[in-house]
mmCIF file of C-alpha atoms in Angstrom:
data_model
loop_
_atom_site.group_PDB
_atom_site.id
_atom_site.type_symbol
_atom_site.label_atom_id
_atom_site.label_comp_id
_atom_site.label_asym_id
_atom_site.label_seq_id
_atom_site.Cartn_x
_atom_site.Cartn_y
_atom_site.Cartn_z
ATOM 1 C CA GLY A 1371 101.010 175.130 86.021
ATOM 2 C CA ALA A 1372 98.678 176.244 83.204
ATOM 3 C CA VAL A 1373 99.108 179.977 83.677
ATOM 4 C CA VAL A 1374 97.819 182.445 81.113
ATOM 5 C CA SER A 1375 98.737 186.112 81.200
ATOM 6 C CA GLN A 1376 97.270 189.132 79.443
ATOM 7 C CA HIS A 1377 98.747 192.514 78.776
ATOM 8 C CA PRO A 1378 97.739 195.183 79.432
ATOM 9 C CA SER A 1379 95.343 194.587 82.309
ATOM 10 C CA TRP A 1380 93.542 197.797 81.469
ATOM 11 C CA VAL A 1381 93.741 200.406 78.724
ATOM 12 C CA ILE A 1382 92.037 203.698 77.998
ATOM 13 C CA CYS A 1383 92.150 205.032 74.464
ATOM 14 C CA LYS A 1384 90.589 207.685 72.289
ATOM 15 C CA SER A 1385 87.911 206.882 69.758
ATOM 16 C CA GLY A 1386 89.399 205.978 66.378
ATOM 17 C CA THR A 1387 92.652 204.548 67.674
ATOM 18 C CA SER A 1388 93.716 200.900 67.626
ATOM 19 C CA VAL A 1389 94.519 198.830 70.685
ATOM 20 C CA LYS A 1390 96.489 195.595 70.876
ATOM 21 C CA ILE A 1391 95.971 193.047 73.645
ATOM 22 C CA GLU A 1392 98.437 190.191 74.203
ATOM 23 C CA CYS A 1393 97.646 186.755 75.560
ATOM 24 C CA ARG A 1394 100.462 184.434 76.595
ATOM 25 C CA SER A 1395 100.551 180.894 77.907
ATOM 26 C CA LEU A 1396 103.445 180.996 80.361
ATOM 27 C CA ASP A 1397 104.171 177.378 81.157
ATOM 28 C CA PHE A 1398 102.590 175.345 78.374
ATOM 29 C CA GLN A 1399 102.132 175.345 74.634
ATOM 30 C CA ALA A 1400 98.693 176.326 73.442
ATOM 31 C CA THR A 1401 97.637 174.993 70.077
ATOM 32 C CA THR A 1402 94.348 176.826 70.367
ATOM 33 C CA MET A 1403 93.514 180.134 71.993
ATOM 34 C CA PHE A 1404 90.140 181.758 72.404
ATOM 35 C CA TRP A 1405 89.050 185.366 72.754
ATOM 36 C CA TYR A 1406 85.981 186.308 74.761
ATOM 37 C CA ARG A 1407 84.154 189.480 75.540
ATOM 38 C CA GLN A 1408 82.229 190.025 78.748
ATOM 39 C CA PHE A 1409 79.766 192.790 79.552
ATOM 40 C CA PRO A 1410 78.917 193.747 83.152
ATOM 41 C CA LYS A 1411 76.947 191.073 84.979
ATOM 42 C CA GLN A 1412 76.862 188.879 81.873
ATOM 43 C CA SER A 1413 78.541 185.665 80.915
ATOM 44 C CA LEU A 1414 81.410 185.215 78.484
ATOM 45 C CA MET A 1415 80.724 185.651 74.790
ATOM 46 C CA LEU A 1416 83.109 183.832 72.478
ATOM 47 C CA MET A 1417 84.452 186.117 69.785
ATOM 48 C CA ALA A 1418 86.910 183.909 67.933
ATOM 49 C CA THR A 1419 89.052 180.805 68.016
ATOM 50 C CA SER A 1420 92.639 180.963 66.866
ATOM 51 C CA ASN A 1421 95.018 178.164 66.036
ATOM 52 C CA GLU A 1422 98.741 178.671 65.825
ATOM 53 C CA GLY A 1423 99.827 179.457 62.282
ATOM 54 C CA SER A 1424 96.368 179.684 60.745
ATOM 55 C CA LYS A 1425 93.574 182.195 60.386
ATOM 56 C CA ALA A 1426 91.186 182.742 63.263
ATOM 57 C CA THR A 1427 87.612 181.483 63.130
ATOM 58 C CA TYR A 1428 85.168 184.203 64.121
ATOM 59 C CA GLU A 1429 81.769 183.684 65.719
ATOM 60 C CA GLN A 1430 78.689 184.923 63.917
ATOM 61 C CA GLY A 1431 78.238 188.657 64.272
ATOM 62 C CA VAL A 1432 81.870 189.402 65.145
ATOM 63 C CA GLU A 1433 83.575 191.698 62.632
ATOM 64 C CA LYS A 1434 86.872 190.107 61.650
ATOM 65 C CA ASP A 1435 88.188 193.344 60.146
ATOM 66 C CA LYS A 1436 87.570 195.151 63.405
ATOM 67 C CA PHE A 1437 88.908 192.505 65.762
ATOM 68 C CA LEU A 1438 92.169 191.268 64.249
ATOM 69 C CA ILE A 1439 93.583 188.119 65.791
ATOM 70 C CA ASN A 1440 97.084 186.797 65.287
ATOM 71 C CA HIS A 1441 98.369 183.539 66.770
ATOM 72 C CA ALA A 1442 101.989 183.708 65.726
ATOM 73 C CA SER A 1443 103.405 181.133 68.125
ATOM 74 C CA LEU A 1444 102.332 178.363 70.476
ATOM 75 C CA THR A 1445 102.510 180.760 73.423
ATOM 76 C CA LEU A 1446 101.245 184.070 72.058
ATOM 77 C CA SER A 1447 98.021 185.354 70.554
ATOM 78 C CA THR A 1448 97.108 188.990 70.031
ATOM 79 C CA LEU A 1449 93.791 190.763 69.618
ATOM 80 C CA THR A 1450 93.824 194.158 67.945
ATOM 81 C CA VAL A 1451 90.731 196.305 68.196
ATOM 82 C CA THR A 1452 90.961 198.580 65.178
ATOM 83 C CA SER A 1453 89.402 202.052 65.040
ATOM 84 C CA ALA A 1454 87.941 201.583 68.481
ATOM 85 C CA HIS A 1455 84.686 203.256 69.443
ATOM 86 C CA PRO A 1456 82.947 203.633 72.813
ATOM 87 C CA GLU A 1457 80.728 200.615 72.095
ATOM 88 C CA ASP A 1458 83.888 198.478 71.991
ATOM 89 C CA SER A 1459 84.484 199.228 75.659
ATOM 90 C CA SER A 1460 84.338 195.913 77.454
ATOM 91 C CA PHE A 1461 86.251 193.273 79.391
ATOM 92 C CA TYR A 1462 88.246 191.086 77.007
ATOM 93 C CA ILE A 1463 89.428 187.698 78.197
ATOM 94 C CA CYS A 1464 91.574 185.117 76.448
ATOM 95 C CA SER A 1465 91.901 181.439 77.177
ATOM 96 C CA ALA A 1466 94.312 178.785 76.054
ATOM 97 C CA ARG A 1467 93.802 175.102 75.457
ATOM 98 C CA THR A 1468 96.653 172.792 76.276
ATOM 99 C CA SER A 1469 97.968 170.222 73.878
ATOM 100 C CA GLY A 1470 98.971 167.829 76.630
ATOM 101 C CA VAL A 1471 97.060 165.186 78.564
ATOM 102 C CA SER A 1472 94.331 167.573 79.734
ATOM 103 C CA TYR A 1473 93.756 168.845 76.226
ATOM 104 C CA ASN A 1474 90.084 169.561 76.809
ATOM 105 C CA GLU A 1475 90.661 172.097 79.531
ATOM 106 C CA GLN A 1476 90.845 175.812 78.891
ATOM 107 C CA PHE A 1477 92.743 178.147 81.179
ATOM 108 C CA PHE A 1478 91.833 181.792 81.248
ATOM 109 C CA GLY A 1479 93.854 184.947 81.465
ATOM 110 C CA PRO A 1480 93.074 187.685 83.987
ATOM 111 C CA GLY A 1481 91.309 189.847 81.418
ATOM 112 C CA THR A 1482 91.854 193.291 79.902
ATOM 113 C CA ARG A 1483 89.512 196.170 80.639
ATOM 114 C CA LEU A 1484 89.198 198.405 77.546
ATOM 115 C CA THR A 1485 87.659 201.850 77.851
ATOM 116 C CA VAL A 1486 87.221 203.891 74.692
ATOM 117 C CA LEU A 1487 86.575 207.589 75.223
ATOM 118 C CA GLU B 82 69.603 174.161 69.992
ATOM 119 C CA ASP B 83 72.584 173.834 72.303
ATOM 120 C CA GLN B 84 71.873 175.468 75.625
ATOM 121 C CA VAL B 85 73.325 175.767 79.113
ATOM 122 C CA THR B 86 71.137 177.105 81.925
ATOM 123 C CA GLN B 87 72.339 177.829 85.434
ATOM 124 C CA SER B 88 70.174 178.309 88.494
ATOM 125 C CA PRO B 89 69.697 180.183 90.645
ATOM 126 C CA GLU B 90 71.026 183.426 89.151
ATOM 127 C CA ALA B 91 72.005 184.611 92.619
ATOM 128 C CA LEU B 92 72.352 182.865 95.934
ATOM 129 C CA ARG B 93 72.929 184.289 99.388
ATOM 130 C CA LEU B 94 74.100 181.979 102.146
ATOM 131 C CA GLN B 95 75.182 182.346 105.702
ATOM 132 C CA GLU B 96 78.637 181.080 106.500
ATOM 133 C CA GLY B 97 78.397 177.340 107.101
ATOM 134 C CA GLU B 98 75.077 176.965 105.253
ATOM 135 C CA SER B 99 75.577 174.271 102.613
ATOM 136 C CA SER B 100 73.805 174.459 99.260
ATOM 137 C CA SER B 101 73.980 173.429 95.599
ATOM 138 C CA LEU B 102 74.203 175.238 92.286
ATOM 139 C CA ASN B 103 72.588 173.708 89.221
ATOM 140 C CA CYS B 104 73.704 173.591 85.597
ATOM 141 C CA SER B 105 71.275 172.077 83.094
ATOM 142 C CA TYR B 106 72.468 171.445 79.577
ATOM 143 C CA THR B 107 71.100 170.452 76.192
ATOM 144 C CA VAL B 108 73.818 169.617 73.695
ATOM 145 C CA SER B 109 74.213 167.112 70.935
ATOM 146 C CA GLY B 110 76.789 164.835 72.488
ATOM 147 C CA LEU B 111 78.644 166.006 75.569
ATOM 148 C CA ARG B 112 82.416 165.900 75.429
ATOM 149 C CA GLY B 113 82.974 167.570 78.766
ATOM 150 C CA LEU B 114 81.386 169.840 81.359
ATOM 151 C CA PHE B 115 83.479 172.481 83.077
ATOM 152 C CA TRP B 116 83.062 174.537 86.232
ATOM 153 C CA TYR B 117 84.844 177.844 86.699
ATOM 154 C CA ARG B 118 84.940 180.422 89.453
ATOM 155 C CA GLN B 119 85.120 184.100 88.517
ATOM 156 C CA ASP B 120 85.875 186.934 90.909
ATOM 157 C CA PRO B 121 84.858 190.493 89.934
ATOM 158 C CA GLY B 122 87.208 192.038 87.391
ATOM 159 C CA LYS B 123 89.175 188.821 86.887
ATOM 160 C CA GLY B 124 89.258 185.947 84.453
ATOM 161 C CA PRO B 125 87.582 182.613 85.237
ATOM 162 C CA GLU B 126 89.545 180.181 87.372
ATOM 163 C CA PHE B 127 89.322 176.521 86.421
ATOM 164 C CA LEU B 128 87.709 174.254 89.027
ATOM 165 C CA PHE B 129 86.592 170.928 87.532
ATOM 166 C CA THR B 130 86.073 168.949 84.350
ATOM 167 C CA LEU B 131 83.498 166.152 84.261
ATOM 168 C CA TYR B 132 83.277 163.787 81.309
ATOM 169 C CA SER B 133 80.629 161.150 81.981
ATOM 170 C CA ALA B 134 77.411 160.673 83.943
ATOM 171 C CA GLY B 135 78.057 159.518 87.477
ATOM 172 C CA GLU B 136 81.437 161.204 87.701
ATOM 173 C CA GLU B 137 82.215 163.265 90.794
ATOM 174 C CA LYS B 138 85.129 165.532 91.673
ATOM 175 C CA GLU B 139 85.998 167.355 94.877
ATOM 176 C CA LYS B 140 88.182 170.266 95.849
ATOM 177 C CA GLU B 141 88.124 171.583 99.392
ATOM 178 C CA ARG B 142 84.512 172.619 100.112
ATOM 179 C CA LEU B 143 83.367 172.068 96.518
ATOM 180 C CA LYS B 144 82.033 168.907 94.933
ATOM 181 C CA ALA B 145 80.851 168.635 91.346
ATOM 182 C CA THR B 146 78.597 165.875 90.058
ATOM 183 C CA LEU B 147 77.270 165.042 86.598
ATOM 184 C CA THR B 148 74.183 163.327 85.205
ATOM 185 C CA LYS B 149 73.029 162.998 81.605
ATOM 186 C CA LYS B 150 71.092 166.255 81.818
ATOM 187 C CA GLU B 151 72.658 168.380 84.530
ATOM 188 C CA SER B 152 75.523 169.030 86.858
ATOM 189 C CA PHE B 153 75.525 170.189 90.444
ATOM 190 C CA LEU B 154 78.168 172.125 92.307
ATOM 191 C CA HIS B 155 77.750 171.365 95.980
ATOM 192 C CA ILE B 156 79.239 173.803 98.467
ATOM 193 C CA THR B 157 79.702 172.418 101.953
ATOM 194 C CA ALA B 158 79.996 174.802 104.910
ATOM 195 C CA PRO B 159 80.875 177.787 102.720
ATOM 196 C CA LYS B 160 83.061 180.624 103.886
ATOM 197 C CA PRO B 161 82.926 184.304 102.851
ATOM 198 C CA GLU B 162 85.930 183.747 100.565
ATOM 199 C CA ASP B 163 83.782 181.371 98.499
ATOM 200 C CA SER B 164 81.773 184.386 97.340
ATOM 201 C CA ALA B 165 82.132 184.627 93.544
ATOM 202 C CA THR B 166 80.323 183.909 90.310
ATOM 203 C CA TYR B 167 80.370 180.249 89.353
ATOM 204 C CA LEU B 168 80.256 179.491 85.660
ATOM 205 C CA CYS B 169 79.318 176.232 83.997
ATOM 206 C CA ALA B 170 80.347 175.444 80.426
ATOM 207 C CA VAL B 171 79.959 172.469 78.102
ATOM 208 C CA GLN B 172 81.969 171.223 75.186
ATOM 209 C CA LYS B 173 80.209 169.371 72.407
ATOM 210 C CA GLY B 174 81.348 165.996 71.273
ATOM 211 C CA SER B 175 81.590 167.228 67.697
ATOM 212 C CA SER B 176 83.869 170.095 68.629
ATOM 213 C CA ASN B 177 87.457 169.646 67.546
ATOM 214 C CA THR B 178 88.415 173.151 68.569
ATOM 215 C CA GLY B 179 87.452 172.873 72.219
ATOM 216 C CA LYS B 180 84.840 175.601 71.938
ATOM 217 C CA LEU B 181 82.856 176.066 75.156
ATOM 218 C CA ILE B 182 79.220 177.033 75.582
ATOM 219 C CA PHE B 183 78.778 178.986 78.810
ATOM 220 C CA GLY B 184 75.813 179.385 81.110
ATOM 221 C CA GLN B 185 74.929 182.749 82.591
ATOM 222 C CA GLY B 186 76.498 181.974 85.921
ATOM 223 C CA THR B 187 75.379 181.885 89.540
ATOM 224 C CA THR B 188 76.562 184.699 91.782
ATOM 225 C CA LEU B 189 77.150 183.393 95.269
ATOM 226 C CA GLN B 190 77.401 185.632 98.305
ATOM 227 C CA VAL B 191 78.397 184.094 101.632
ATOM 228 C CA LYS B 192 77.827 186.273 104.650
ATOM 229 C CA PRO B 193 79.853 185.868 107.863
#
């Protein structure tokens, strides 16, 4: 149980284009989902927290107009990187928090490697 | 300031050589401490949640313990497949969103 998927697993795009990444909780309902960014040999950096049906809460320094987050249902959240540039190249990981008994635990997706040329 | 510090940054062990990883934390009210394992190019895999000082949890060769200031992840007789980065994260008591504060991780390499 508690499986989170991400799609795509990797994407290469040209500078100036937008890229959408999907995060799905496959076998549970996630009231809260989180989006992280991870640079090589570094730990996870929280970008934003999203709750189903409401606006995402962004961490300080994260541009909300550049990283659009939509949490349209209890099993799906999307991250859109708008007008991507090479500095946006990174490993993006989502996690989902269950609403059941183990509500404190977060389960992570496999990550999406974004390369902007 | 809330802070999570893991040590050592890197650890090399021979197969069968037991050791411990440390996670020290400073947060205003701990709601939970989490251990994750991350393999290169993959997302973190959940291992344990600890909620109160004195609590211990085990899974195969791994055992996690918690005190009021730190947590240890003990690895008994490790195997090469235990090689990974181990991440520690804490959740504050005041957090209603479940936001986690991560340490920098300990990269473990187990040689056969």
